[in-house]
């Protein structure tokens, strides 16, 4: 019971951090109005956060890898809570931007340690399922973070939305403080040099590239979900909102099921993932005018799409079991890089060819991901070096 409670509060903390990162998207109109900035300036609250994560994630994780894991998680959630509360009183936009940048430095550290603790708190054969439970925080943060935060701002105020995010972080921090056992830190600290040695592995670099391409494939299309449904398929705003709910709900279920598959067949599931995502895009391209058919495609797409997070995370970290925190931080950095690349390529395709062509970008990235996964599998088989998890 305590173990499941620990995983719940770790996942809640991830929800709180994702809500802080992405929830501001729904607050941009209120921020533009309050601070008198342009849309592009307000967008820096999102882009600067992601850039800090990509650049500093692995190195911040290395620096803190020898610290007490439980205390680090609680401390980071406290910092996020303070940052959100400080945002309530930010008198000028540059100061609000500073209050965003500081916690962004520790965002990957929480993720990295959170996934490691999920594994430590679980039986060896249930590591993937434990990671899937923690990933629910990511899924729910992405699905609910923006609309819930936006709703709070609309019903009350911009300041109330920041307070809501702070409260979530405080509750998660208290839960971890009381529910996560201290014995999990009964380990010999690994030196920074020893952790950096994993970067010598060619297979790890292929896995990092695969993670980057998977996230690129996901967000080359998903970033423009509303535009694709509205402009290419002529769906109304009301229907698009409904489809987003279907996408999110099926994503939560898909994430859970992917965790079960990875626990049984790591290599097979990872190899099939890019193919499954490409098939979703092909179906989407030929969706037609039938709303019922479109709902089914979106439900399948949502389940496969969200599974990409745990598939790429487990695949990457399986190659570096001796440096789990560092490997997870590499996943966070390369996944954010993938989001940036995929979104940029999707936007470029829209600019030169129209909204209907973004699925081609997604399919291209799935092909690149499949090549990296296949090469990694071949090299692993030839070297006969076992990974951190059993693959079939």
Short mmCIF file of C-alpha atoms in Angstrom, two decimals:
data_model
loop_
_atom_site.label_atom_id
_atom_site.label_comp_id
_atom_site.label_asym_id
_atom_site.label_seq_id
_atom_site.Cartn_x
_atom_site.Cartn_y
_atom_site.Cartn_z
CA UNK A 1 0.00 0.00 0.00
CA UNK A 2 2.82 2.38 0.93
CA UNK A 3 4.64 1.49 -2.28
CA UNK A 4 1.64 2.40 -4.43
CA UNK A 5 1.21 5.58 -2.40
CA UNK A 6 4.84 6.48 -3.06
CA UNK A 7 4.37 6.03 -6.81
CA UNK A 8 1.18 8.10 -6.69
CA UNK A 9 2.88 11.10 -5.08
CA UNK A 10 5.92 10.83 -7.37
CA UNK A 11 3.49 10.88 -10.32
CA UNK A 12 1.57 13.78 -8.76
CA UNK A 13 4.84 15.68 -8.51
CA UNK A 14 5.46 15.08 -12.22
CA UNK A 15 1.94 16.31 -12.94
CA UNK A 16 2.68 19.45 -10.93
CA UNK A 17 5.94 20.07 -12.79
CA UNK A 18 4.39 19.42 -16.21
CA UNK A 19 1.50 21.68 -15.21
CA UNK A 20 4.01 24.42 -14.36
CA UNK A 21 5.81 23.89 -17.66
CA UNK A 22 2.87 23.57 -20.07
CA UNK A 23 -0.05 25.03 -18.10
CA UNK A 24 1.25 28.52 -18.88
CA UNK A 25 0.23 27.93 -22.52
CA UNK A 26 -3.39 28.41 -21.45
CA UNK A 27 -2.40 31.54 -19.52
CA UNK A 28 -0.65 33.38 -22.35
CA UNK A 29 -3.63 35.63 -23.24
CA UNK A 30 -3.94 36.74 -19.59
CA UNK A 31 -0.17 37.27 -19.33
CA UNK A 32 -0.13 39.34 -22.55
CA UNK A 33 -2.92 41.51 -21.18
CA UNK A 34 -1.41 41.95 -17.71
CA UNK A 35 2.18 42.71 -18.74
CA UNK A 36 1.53 44.39 -22.08
CA UNK A 37 3.87 42.08 -24.03
CA UNK A 38 3.55 40.60 -27.51
CA UNK A 39 2.55 37.01 -28.19
CA UNK A 40 6.10 36.10 -29.21
CA UNK A 41 7.50 37.62 -26.01
CA UNK A 42 4.97 35.73 -23.89
CA UNK A 43 5.89 32.56 -25.78
CA UNK A 44 9.38 32.84 -24.27
CA UNK A 45 7.84 31.51 -21.05
CA UNK A 46 7.42 28.20 -22.86
CA UNK A 47 10.42 28.13 -25.19
CA UNK A 48 12.96 29.27 -22.59
CA UNK A 49 11.73 26.58 -20.18
CA UNK A 50 12.23 23.83 -22.78
CA UNK A 51 15.62 25.21 -23.85
CA UNK A 52 16.92 25.24 -20.27
CA UNK A 53 15.79 21.63 -19.84
CA UNK A 54 17.53 20.48 -23.03
CA UNK A 55 20.81 22.30 -22.30
CA UNK A 56 21.28 21.81 -18.58
CA UNK A 57 19.31 18.65 -17.73
CA UNK A 58 22.07 16.00 -17.78
CA UNK A 59 24.63 18.19 -16.05
CA UNK A 60 22.32 19.29 -13.23
CA UNK A 61 21.40 15.65 -12.71
CA UNK A 62 25.06 14.65 -12.54
CA UNK A 63 25.79 17.32 -9.95
CA UNK A 64 22.91 16.16 -7.75
CA UNK A 65 23.20 12.41 -8.35
CA UNK A 66 25.12 11.82 -5.09
CA UNK A 67 22.54 13.61 -2.94
CA UNK A 68 19.72 11.98 -1.00
CA UNK A 69 17.07 11.18 -3.62
CA UNK A 70 14.05 11.69 -1.42
CA UNK A 71 15.26 15.06 -0.15
CA UNK A 72 16.08 16.19 -3.68
CA UNK A 73 12.52 15.43 -4.87
CA UNK A 74 10.96 17.25 -1.93
CA UNK A 75 13.32 20.19 -2.37
CA UNK A 76 12.58 20.52 -6.09
CA UNK A 77 8.82 20.47 -5.50
CA UNK A 78 9.27 23.13 -2.81
CA UNK A 79 11.23 25.24 -5.32
CA UNK A 80 8.48 24.85 -7.94
CA UNK A 81 5.86 25.86 -5.36
CA UNK A 82 7.87 28.94 -4.37
CA UNK A 83 8.40 29.83 -8.03
CA UNK A 84 4.66 29.68 -8.71
CA UNK A 85 3.89 31.77 -5.63
CA UNK A 86 6.55 34.30 -6.62
CA UNK A 87 4.93 34.51 -10.06
CA UNK A 88 1.77 35.74 -8.38
CA UNK A 89 3.60 38.88 -7.26
CA UNK A 90 5.90 39.42 -10.27
CA UNK A 91 5.53 43.14 -11.08
CA UNK A 92 7.19 43.02 -14.52
CA UNK A 93 7.49 40.42 -17.28
CA UNK A 94 11.30 39.93 -17.11
CA UNK A 95 10.97 38.96 -13.45
CA UNK A 96 8.21 36.50 -14.30
CA UNK A 97 10.58 34.99 -16.88
CA UNK A 98 13.27 34.60 -14.21
CA UNK A 99 10.81 32.81 -11.95
CA UNK A 100 10.28 30.34 -14.84
CA UNK A 101 13.93 29.78 -15.71
CA UNK A 102 15.13 28.92 -12.19
CA UNK A 103 12.86 25.88 -11.62
CA UNK A 104 13.44 24.72 -15.22
CA UNK A 105 17.02 23.90 -14.22
CA UNK A 106 15.72 21.25 -11.82
CA UNK A 107 12.86 19.89 -13.95
CA UNK A 108 14.99 17.05 -15.48
CA UNK A 109 16.48 16.20 -12.08
CA UNK A 110 13.02 15.44 -10.68
CA UNK A 111 12.11 13.33 -13.71
CA UNK A 112 15.39 11.41 -13.63
CA UNK A 113 15.22 10.60 -9.92
CA UNK A 114 11.48 9.96 -10.05
CA UNK A 115 11.86 7.21 -12.67
CA UNK A 116 14.78 5.69 -10.78
CA UNK A 117 12.76 5.57 -7.56
CA UNK A 118 9.85 3.99 -9.43
CA UNK A 119 12.23 1.18 -10.41
CA UNK A 120 13.75 0.90 -6.91
CA UNK A 121 10.31 0.72 -5.31
CA UNK A 122 9.17 -2.07 -7.64
CA UNK A 123 9.99 -5.69 -8.24
CA UNK A 124 12.46 -6.22 -11.09
CA UNK A 125 9.84 -7.69 -13.40
CA UNK A 126 7.48 -4.77 -12.78
CA UNK A 127 9.88 -1.90 -13.52
CA UNK A 128 8.21 -0.97 -16.82
CA UNK A 129 4.75 -1.00 -15.21
CA UNK A 130 6.02 1.20 -12.37
CA UNK A 131 7.44 3.63 -14.92
CA UNK A 132 4.08 3.59 -16.69
CA UNK A 133 2.37 4.61 -13.44
CA UNK A 134 4.77 7.50 -13.02
CA UNK A 135 4.25 8.43 -16.67
CA UNK A 136 0.57 8.89 -15.88
CA UNK A 137 1.70 12.15 -14.31
CA UNK A 138 3.16 13.17 -17.67
CA UNK A 139 0.07 12.08 -19.60
CA UNK A 140 -2.37 13.81 -17.27
CA UNK A 141 -0.16 16.89 -17.13
CA UNK A 142 -0.22 17.15 -20.91
CA UNK A 143 -3.92 16.35 -21.22
CA UNK A 144 -5.29 18.27 -18.22
CA UNK A 145 -2.59 20.80 -17.36
CA UNK A 146 -3.44 23.40 -19.98
CA UNK A 147 -7.29 23.25 -19.79
CA UNK A 148 -7.43 23.09 -15.98
CA UNK A 149 -5.00 25.96 -15.48
CA UNK A 150 -6.79 27.99 -18.14
CA UNK A 151 -10.15 27.27 -16.47
CA UNK A 152 -8.88 28.44 -13.09
CA UNK A 153 -7.57 31.65 -14.66
CA UNK A 154 -10.86 32.31 -16.45
CA UNK A 155 -13.02 31.61 -13.41
CA UNK A 156 -10.85 33.43 -10.89
CA UNK A 157 -7.63 35.13 -12.01
CA UNK A 158 -4.16 34.65 -13.42
CA UNK A 159 -2.80 34.72 -9.88
CA UNK A 160 -5.18 31.94 -8.82
CA UNK A 161 -3.83 29.73 -11.62
CA UNK A 162 -0.29 30.14 -10.29
CA UNK A 163 -1.50 29.37 -6.76
CA UNK A 164 -3.22 26.21 -8.04
CA UNK A 165 0.09 24.97 -9.50
CA UNK A 166 1.86 25.79 -6.24
CA UNK A 167 -0.69 23.81 -4.19
CA UNK A 168 -0.27 20.73 -6.40
CA UNK A 169 3.50 20.85 -5.89
CA UNK A 170 3.13 21.28 -2.11
CA UNK A 171 0.74 18.31 -1.80
CA UNK A 172 3.07 16.11 -3.88
CA UNK A 173 6.09 17.19 -1.82
CA UNK A 174 4.37 16.40 1.46
CA UNK A 175 3.22 13.03 0.11
CA UNK A 176 6.76 12.09 -0.90
CA UNK A 177 8.13 13.27 2.45
CA UNK A 178 5.75 11.00 4.37
CA UNK A 179 5.20 8.07 1.97
CA UNK A 180 8.52 7.39 0.26
CA UNK A 181 10.76 5.24 2.51
CA UNK A 182 14.18 6.65 3.37
CA UNK A 183 15.81 3.23 2.94
CA UNK A 184 15.79 3.74 -0.83
CA UNK A 185 18.95 5.81 -0.43
CA UNK A 186 20.92 2.99 1.14
CA UNK A 187 23.34 2.84 -1.80
CA UNK A 188 26.94 3.61 -2.66
CA UNK A 189 27.10 6.92 -4.55
CA UNK A 190 28.37 6.68 -8.13
CA UNK A 191 31.08 9.14 -9.14
CA UNK A 192 30.42 11.66 -11.90
CA UNK A 193 33.27 10.17 -13.94
CA UNK A 194 31.78 6.69 -13.74
CA UNK A 195 28.42 7.98 -14.93
CA UNK A 196 29.96 9.87 -17.83
CA UNK A 197 31.56 6.64 -19.04
CA UNK A 198 28.19 5.47 -20.36
CA UNK A 199 28.58 8.06 -23.13
CA UNK A 200 31.27 5.81 -24.63
CA UNK A 201 28.59 3.33 -25.67
CA UNK A 202 27.62 3.61 -29.37
CA UNK A 203 24.37 1.78 -28.61
CA UNK A 204 23.39 4.45 -26.07
CA UNK A 205 23.88 7.17 -28.67
CA UNK A 206 21.66 5.26 -31.09
CA UNK A 207 19.04 4.97 -28.35
CA UNK A 208 19.25 8.70 -27.67
CA UNK A 209 18.79 9.38 -31.38
CA UNK A 210 15.82 6.98 -31.43
CA UNK A 211 14.22 8.81 -28.49
CA UNK A 212 14.77 12.15 -30.22
CA UNK A 213 13.24 10.91 -33.49
CA UNK A 214 10.28 9.27 -31.72
CA UNK A 215 9.42 12.54 -29.97
CA UNK A 216 9.97 14.42 -33.24
CA UNK A 217 7.55 12.06 -34.97
CA UNK A 218 4.99 12.54 -32.21
CA UNK A 219 5.06 16.33 -32.11
CA UNK A 220 5.54 17.04 -35.81
CA UNK A 221 1.84 16.19 -36.05
CA UNK A 222 0.38 16.55 -32.54
CA UNK A 223 1.63 20.14 -32.15
CA UNK A 224 -0.74 21.08 -34.96
CA UNK A 225 -3.66 18.87 -33.95
CA UNK A 226 -6.22 21.70 -33.92
CA UNK A 227 -5.00 23.16 -37.23
CA UNK A 228 -5.06 19.77 -38.94
CA UNK A 229 -8.54 18.89 -37.73
CA UNK A 230 -9.94 22.34 -38.48
CA UNK A 231 -8.24 23.27 -41.76
CA UNK A 232 -7.60 19.89 -43.39
CA UNK A 233 -10.61 17.91 -42.14
CA UNK A 234 -13.00 20.88 -41.73
CA UNK A 235 -13.97 20.05 -38.15
CA UNK A 236 -15.56 22.72 -35.96
CA UNK A 237 -13.86 24.02 -32.84
CA UNK A 238 -16.35 22.14 -30.67
CA UNK A 239 -15.58 18.83 -32.37
CA UNK A 240 -11.83 19.49 -32.17
CA UNK A 241 -12.14 20.00 -28.41
CA UNK A 242 -14.06 16.72 -28.14
CA UNK A 243 -11.41 14.92 -30.20
CA UNK A 244 -8.68 16.26 -27.90
CA UNK A 245 -10.50 14.71 -24.94
CA UNK A 246 -10.73 11.38 -26.79
CA UNK A 247 -7.03 11.65 -27.65
CA UNK A 248 -6.07 12.32 -24.03
CA UNK A 249 -8.25 9.61 -22.50
CA UNK A 250 -6.99 6.95 -24.90
CA UNK A 251 -3.44 8.18 -24.26
CA UNK A 252 -3.68 7.37 -20.56
CA UNK A 253 -4.88 3.84 -21.40
CA UNK A 254 -2.22 3.39 -24.07
CA UNK A 255 0.53 4.44 -21.67
CA UNK A 256 -0.57 1.82 -19.14
CA UNK A 257 -0.77 -0.94 -21.76
CA UNK A 258 2.61 -0.05 -23.24
CA UNK A 259 4.16 -0.45 -19.80
CA UNK A 260 2.85 -4.03 -19.63
CA UNK A 261 4.14 -4.85 -23.13
CA UNK A 262 7.59 -3.40 -22.43
CA UNK A 263 7.88 -5.49 -19.27
CA UNK A 264 7.38 -8.65 -21.34
CA UNK A 265 8.87 -7.82 -24.76
CA UNK A 266 11.16 -4.79 -24.65
CA UNK A 267 12.87 -5.09 -28.04
CA UNK A 268 9.81 -6.27 -29.94
CA UNK A 269 7.58 -3.54 -28.53
CA UNK A 270 10.17 -0.83 -29.24
CA UNK A 271 10.72 -2.03 -32.82
CA UNK A 272 6.99 -2.10 -33.53
CA UNK A 273 6.29 1.33 -32.00
CA UNK A 274 7.45 3.52 -34.94
CA UNK A 275 5.53 1.28 -37.33
CA UNK A 276 2.36 1.62 -35.25
CA UNK A 277 2.70 5.42 -35.12
CA UNK A 278 3.30 5.62 -38.87
CA UNK A 279 0.16 3.51 -39.46
CA UNK A 280 -1.83 5.97 -37.35
CA UNK A 281 -0.61 8.82 -39.55
CA UNK A 282 -1.50 6.93 -42.72
CA UNK A 283 -5.01 6.32 -41.37
CA UNK A 284 -5.25 9.97 -40.40
CA UNK A 285 -4.27 11.05 -43.90
CA UNK A 286 -7.19 9.08 -45.33
CA UNK A 287 -9.66 9.78 -42.53
CA UNK A 288 -12.34 11.19 -44.82
CA UNK A 289 -15.49 12.95 -43.66
CA UNK A 290 -16.90 10.28 -41.32
CA UNK A 291 -16.82 11.59 -37.75
CA UNK A 292 -17.26 8.12 -36.24
CA UNK A 293 -14.30 6.80 -38.24
CA UNK A 294 -12.25 9.85 -37.24
CA UNK A 295 -13.02 9.31 -33.54
CA UNK A 296 -11.74 5.73 -33.83
CA UNK A 297 -8.54 6.89 -35.55
CA UNK A 298 -7.94 9.62 -32.95
CA UNK A 299 -8.50 7.13 -30.11
CA UNK A 300 -5.93 4.75 -31.64
CA UNK A 301 -3.55 7.64 -32.36
CA UNK A 302 -3.81 8.92 -28.79
CA UNK A 303 -3.01 5.51 -27.33
CA UNK A 304 -0.01 4.99 -29.61
CA UNK A 305 1.20 8.60 -29.34
CA UNK A 306 1.40 8.72 -25.55
CA UNK A 307 3.05 5.29 -25.46
CA UNK A 308 6.02 6.86 -27.22
CA UNK A 309 7.10 8.53 -23.99
CA UNK A 310 7.56 5.35 -21.99
CA UNK A 311 8.82 3.34 -24.98
CA UNK A 312 11.65 5.80 -25.66
CA UNK A 313 12.44 6.23 -21.95
CA UNK A 314 12.69 2.51 -21.19
CA UNK A 315 14.64 1.81 -24.41
CA UNK A 316 17.19 4.56 -23.75
CA UNK A 317 17.76 3.87 -20.06
CA UNK A 318 17.97 0.10 -20.54
CA UNK A 319 21.43 0.61 -22.03
CA UNK A 320 22.84 2.43 -18.99
CA UNK A 321 21.68 0.62 -15.82
CA UNK A 322 24.91 1.65 -14.06
CA UNK A 323 23.96 5.36 -14.27
CA UNK A 324 20.16 5.45 -14.07
CA UNK A 325 19.72 9.11 -13.08
CA UNK A 326 22.09 10.33 -15.79
CA UNK A 327 20.44 8.10 -18.40
CA UNK A 328 17.00 9.43 -17.47
CA UNK A 329 18.27 12.99 -17.70
CA UNK A 330 19.57 12.23 -21.20
CA UNK A 331 16.08 11.01 -22.07
CA UNK A 332 14.53 14.24 -20.78
CA UNK A 333 16.99 16.38 -22.75
CA UNK A 334 16.76 14.44 -26.01
CA UNK A 335 12.98 14.15 -25.78
CA UNK A 336 12.73 17.94 -25.40
CA UNK A 337 15.09 18.31 -28.35
CA UNK A 338 12.79 15.99 -30.29
CA UNK A 339 9.74 18.09 -29.41
CA UNK A 340 11.55 21.20 -30.64
CA UNK A 341 12.68 19.57 -33.91
CA UNK A 342 9.31 17.95 -34.62
CA UNK A 343 7.36 21.14 -33.97
CA UNK A 344 9.74 23.16 -36.16
CA UNK A 345 9.55 20.68 -39.06
CA UNK A 346 5.77 20.48 -38.79
CA UNK A 347 5.53 24.27 -38.92
CA UNK A 348 7.89 24.38 -41.91
CA UNK A 349 5.79 21.83 -43.80
CA UNK A 350 2.64 23.84 -43.11
CA UNK A 351 4.36 26.99 -44.40
CA UNK A 352 5.49 25.43 -47.70
CA UNK A 353 2.83 22.79 -48.43
CA UNK A 354 -0.18 23.25 -46.17
CA UNK A 355 -1.55 21.58 -43.04
CA UNK A 356 -2.32 18.27 -44.75
CA UNK A 357 1.37 17.51 -45.27
CA UNK A 358 2.45 17.40 -41.62
CA UNK A 359 1.77 13.66 -41.45
CA UNK A 360 4.60 13.18 -43.97
CA UNK A 361 6.99 14.77 -41.49
CA UNK A 362 5.74 12.43 -38.79
CA UNK A 363 6.22 9.38 -41.02
CA UNK A 364 9.76 10.51 -41.94
CA UNK A 365 10.74 10.71 -38.28
CA UNK A 366 9.21 7.29 -37.53
CA UNK A 367 11.41 5.84 -40.29
CA UNK A 368 14.52 7.45 -38.78
CA UNK A 369 13.57 6.15 -35.33
CA UNK A 370 13.04 2.63 -36.70
CA UNK A 371 16.49 2.68 -38.34
CA UNK A 372 18.13 3.71 -35.06
CA UNK A 373 16.27 1.05 -33.07
CA UNK A 374 17.12 -1.66 -35.61
CA UNK A 375 20.82 -0.70 -35.64
CA UNK A 376 20.87 -0.63 -31.85
CA UNK A 377 19.31 -4.09 -31.71
CA UNK A 378 21.82 -5.50 -34.21
CA UNK A 379 24.81 -4.02 -32.37
CA UNK A 380 23.47 -5.28 -29.04
CA UNK A 381 23.04 -8.79 -30.47
CA UNK A 382 26.54 -8.79 -32.00
CA UNK A 383 28.25 -7.49 -28.88
CA UNK A 384 26.20 -9.81 -26.69
CA UNK A 385 26.15 -7.15 -24.01
CA UNK A 386 23.01 -7.54 -21.90
CA UNK A 387 20.89 -4.45 -21.34
CA UNK A 388 19.43 -3.33 -18.08
CA UNK A 389 16.14 -5.06 -18.93
CA UNK A 390 15.41 -8.31 -20.67
CA UNK A 391 14.47 -7.74 -24.30
CA UNK A 392 12.64 -10.17 -26.57
#
